[in-house]
């Protein structure tokens, strides 16, 4: 049986923390903190596989935790999220070595983050929010056959 990933989740809003916690507790051991100070102490005293934090932590910034983990050479991967999409913040978060998501997208993607092998860095273009919304022309060679009605059985 595979060991559960250990996650440090930092969310100051209790109403927002509950759904995030529930979304990952079946695939990870989640340590939830509402305050930056207690999260920082916990990060430095216990090994974590992931640090998942809201960018806005009242008087602090979630990127401080990312930089702290990097400076201490901790192996934790970081995901920083915001309520609204912001390409400038996305670039800054990626430069710090973390993955960027919005809170809504994170709710849907969290299990994949925790259970998949991630690339060394978030290579997505922060200026393009979601490539699935891009208009792409042409069909793949196997599409026309799949578009034909199947013969009646």
GROMACS .gro file of C-alpha atoms in nm:
model
  153
    1UNK     CA    1   0.000   0.000   0.000
    2UNK     CA    2   0.134   0.342  -0.099
    3UNK     CA    3   0.202   0.595   0.173
    4UNK     CA    4  -0.017   0.901   0.181
    5UNK     CA    5   0.149   1.228   0.084
    6UNK     CA    6   0.192   1.472   0.370
    7UNK     CA    7   0.041   1.812   0.290
    8UNK     CA    8   0.068   2.144   0.469
    9UNK     CA    9  -0.249   2.338   0.379
   10UNK     CA   10  -0.254   2.706   0.474
   11UNK     CA   11  -0.590   2.882   0.439
   12UNK     CA   12  -0.697   3.166   0.671
   13UNK     CA   13  -1.066   3.144   0.572
   14UNK     CA   14  -1.226   2.855   0.761
   15UNK     CA   15  -1.517   2.833   0.513
   16UNK     CA   16  -1.273   2.790   0.223
   17UNK     CA   17  -1.043   2.553   0.413
   18UNK     CA   18  -1.313   2.292   0.474
   19UNK     CA   19  -1.381   2.201   0.109
   20UNK     CA   20  -1.009   2.199   0.026
   21UNK     CA   21  -0.937   1.974   0.322
   22UNK     CA   22  -1.218   1.737   0.222
   23UNK     CA   23  -1.099   1.727  -0.140
   24UNK     CA   24  -0.760   1.594  -0.040
   25UNK     CA   25  -0.798   1.405   0.287
   26UNK     CA   26  -0.870   1.072   0.115
   27UNK     CA   27  -0.540   1.088  -0.078
   28UNK     CA   28  -0.318   1.275   0.169
   29UNK     CA   29  -0.237   1.336   0.532
   30UNK     CA   30  -0.341   1.701   0.560
   31UNK     CA   31  -0.213   1.941   0.825
   32UNK     CA   32  -0.437   2.249   0.814
   33UNK     CA   33  -0.326   2.589   0.941
   34UNK     CA   34  -0.513   2.919   0.938
   35UNK     CA   35  -0.216   3.134   1.043
   36UNK     CA   36   0.114   3.193   0.869
   37UNK     CA   37   0.315   3.179   1.192
   38UNK     CA   38   0.199   2.831   1.295
   39UNK     CA   39   0.235   2.703   0.937
   40UNK     CA   40   0.592   2.833   0.920
   41UNK     CA   41   0.683   2.659   1.245
   42UNK     CA   42   0.521   2.333   1.131
   43UNK     CA   43   0.695   2.351   0.792
   44UNK     CA   44   1.036   2.376   0.957
   45UNK     CA   45   0.976   2.095   1.209
   46UNK     CA   46   0.808   1.827   0.996
   47UNK     CA   47   0.880   1.703   0.644
   48UNK     CA   48   0.603   1.769   0.389
   49UNK     CA   49   0.556   1.650   0.033
   50UNK     CA   50   0.342   1.952  -0.056
   51UNK     CA   51   0.283   2.303   0.069
   52UNK     CA   52  -0.053   2.427  -0.056
   53UNK     CA   53  -0.124   2.784   0.040
   54UNK     CA   54  -0.347   3.077  -0.034
   55UNK     CA   55  -0.135   3.365  -0.159
   56UNK     CA   56  -0.311   3.603   0.079
   57UNK     CA   57  -0.247   3.515   0.442
   58UNK     CA   58  -0.368   3.833   0.612
   59UNK     CA   59  -0.050   4.030   0.695
   60UNK     CA   60   0.167   3.768   0.524
   61UNK     CA   61   0.208   3.622   0.179
   62UNK     CA   62   0.196   3.251   0.089
   63UNK     CA   63   0.509   3.297  -0.121
   64UNK     CA   64   0.704   3.350   0.201
   65UNK     CA   65   0.642   2.982   0.279
   66UNK     CA   66   0.761   2.881  -0.069
   67UNK     CA   67   1.081   3.084  -0.030
   68UNK     CA   68   1.134   2.951   0.322
   69UNK     CA   69   1.104   2.590   0.203
   70UNK     CA   70   1.349   2.658  -0.082
   71UNK     CA   71   1.599   2.834   0.147
   72UNK     CA   72   1.584   2.543   0.393
   73UNK     CA   73   1.626   2.300   0.099
   74UNK     CA   74   1.305   2.119   0.191
   75UNK     CA   75   1.179   1.872  -0.073
   76UNK     CA   76   0.818   1.995  -0.056
   77UNK     CA   77   0.647   2.089  -0.381
   78UNK     CA   78   0.444   2.408  -0.359
   79UNK     CA   79   0.105   2.512  -0.495
   80UNK     CA   80  -0.006   2.870  -0.442
   81UNK     CA   81  -0.360   2.973  -0.523
   82UNK     CA   82  -0.564   3.290  -0.546
   83UNK     CA   83  -0.936   3.363  -0.556
   84UNK     CA   84  -0.923   3.537  -0.895
   85UNK     CA   85  -0.692   3.466  -1.187
   86UNK     CA   86  -0.406   3.714  -1.211
   87UNK     CA   87  -0.136   3.658  -1.478
   88UNK     CA   88   0.115   3.889  -1.306
   89UNK     CA   89   0.085   3.699  -0.979
   90UNK     CA   90   0.099   3.370  -1.172
   91UNK     CA   91   0.438   3.471  -1.318
   92UNK     CA   92   0.571   3.567  -0.975
   93UNK     CA   93   0.452   3.239  -0.823
   94UNK     CA   94   0.609   3.038  -1.105
   95UNK     CA   95   0.939   3.228  -1.066
   96UNK     CA   96   0.937   3.124  -0.698
   97UNK     CA   97   0.919   2.759  -0.811
   98UNK     CA   98   0.555   2.693  -0.722
   99UNK     CA   99   0.255   2.587  -0.926
  100UNK     CA  100  -0.024   2.843  -0.965
  101UNK     CA  101  -0.397   2.776  -0.956
  102UNK     CA  102  -0.715   2.960  -0.877
  103UNK     CA  103  -0.908   2.827  -0.579
  104UNK     CA  104  -1.187   2.692  -0.802
  105UNK     CA  105  -0.947   2.513  -1.036
  106UNK     CA  106  -0.753   2.371  -0.742
  107UNK     CA  107  -1.067   2.205  -0.610
  108UNK     CA  108  -1.088   2.002  -0.932
  109UNK     CA  109  -0.715   1.941  -0.982
  110UNK     CA  110  -0.595   1.870  -0.629
  111UNK     CA  111  -0.614   1.490  -0.652
  112UNK     CA  112  -0.411   1.493  -0.974
  113UNK     CA  113  -0.145   1.714  -0.815
  114UNK     CA  114  -0.115   1.484  -0.517
  115UNK     CA  115  -0.115   1.154  -0.707
  116UNK     CA  116   0.085   1.234  -1.021
  117UNK     CA  117   0.449   1.286  -1.100
  118UNK     CA  118   0.483   1.660  -1.150
  119UNK     CA  119   0.732   1.834  -1.379
  120UNK     CA  120   1.016   2.021  -1.212
  121UNK     CA  121   0.835   2.351  -1.265
  122UNK     CA  122   0.503   2.496  -1.374
  123UNK     CA  123   0.563   2.545  -1.747
  124UNK     CA  124   0.219   2.682  -1.828
  125UNK     CA  125   0.204   3.026  -1.987
  126UNK     CA  126   0.042   3.252  -1.726
  127UNK     CA  127  -0.079   3.489  -1.999
  128UNK     CA  128  -0.304   3.212  -2.136
  129UNK     CA  129  -0.546   3.110  -1.866
  130UNK     CA  130  -0.668   2.783  -2.017
  131UNK     CA  131  -0.553   2.645  -2.351
  132UNK     CA  132  -0.871   2.442  -2.381
  133UNK     CA  133  -1.050   2.768  -2.463
  134UNK     CA  134  -0.813   2.844  -2.753
  135UNK     CA  135  -0.953   2.807  -3.102
  136UNK     CA  136  -0.753   2.543  -3.284
  137UNK     CA  137  -0.814   2.455  -3.644
  138UNK     CA  138  -0.813   2.123  -3.822
  139UNK     CA  139  -0.902   1.771  -3.729
  140UNK     CA  140  -0.682   1.488  -3.624
  141UNK     CA  141  -0.657   1.203  -3.872
  142UNK     CA  142  -0.870   0.969  -3.660
  143UNK     CA  143  -1.153   1.218  -3.594
  144UNK     CA  144  -1.351   1.177  -3.922
  145UNK     CA  145  -1.392   0.803  -3.863
  146UNK     CA  146  -1.518   0.870  -3.512
  147UNK     CA  147  -1.767   1.128  -3.638
  148UNK     CA  148  -1.944   0.875  -3.864
  149UNK     CA  149  -2.260   0.719  -3.725
  150UNK     CA  150  -2.200   0.363  -3.613
  151UNK     CA  151  -2.383   0.090  -3.806
  152UNK     CA  152  -2.701  -0.035  -3.643
  153UNK     CA  153  -2.644  -0.355  -3.457
   0.00000   0.00000   0.00000
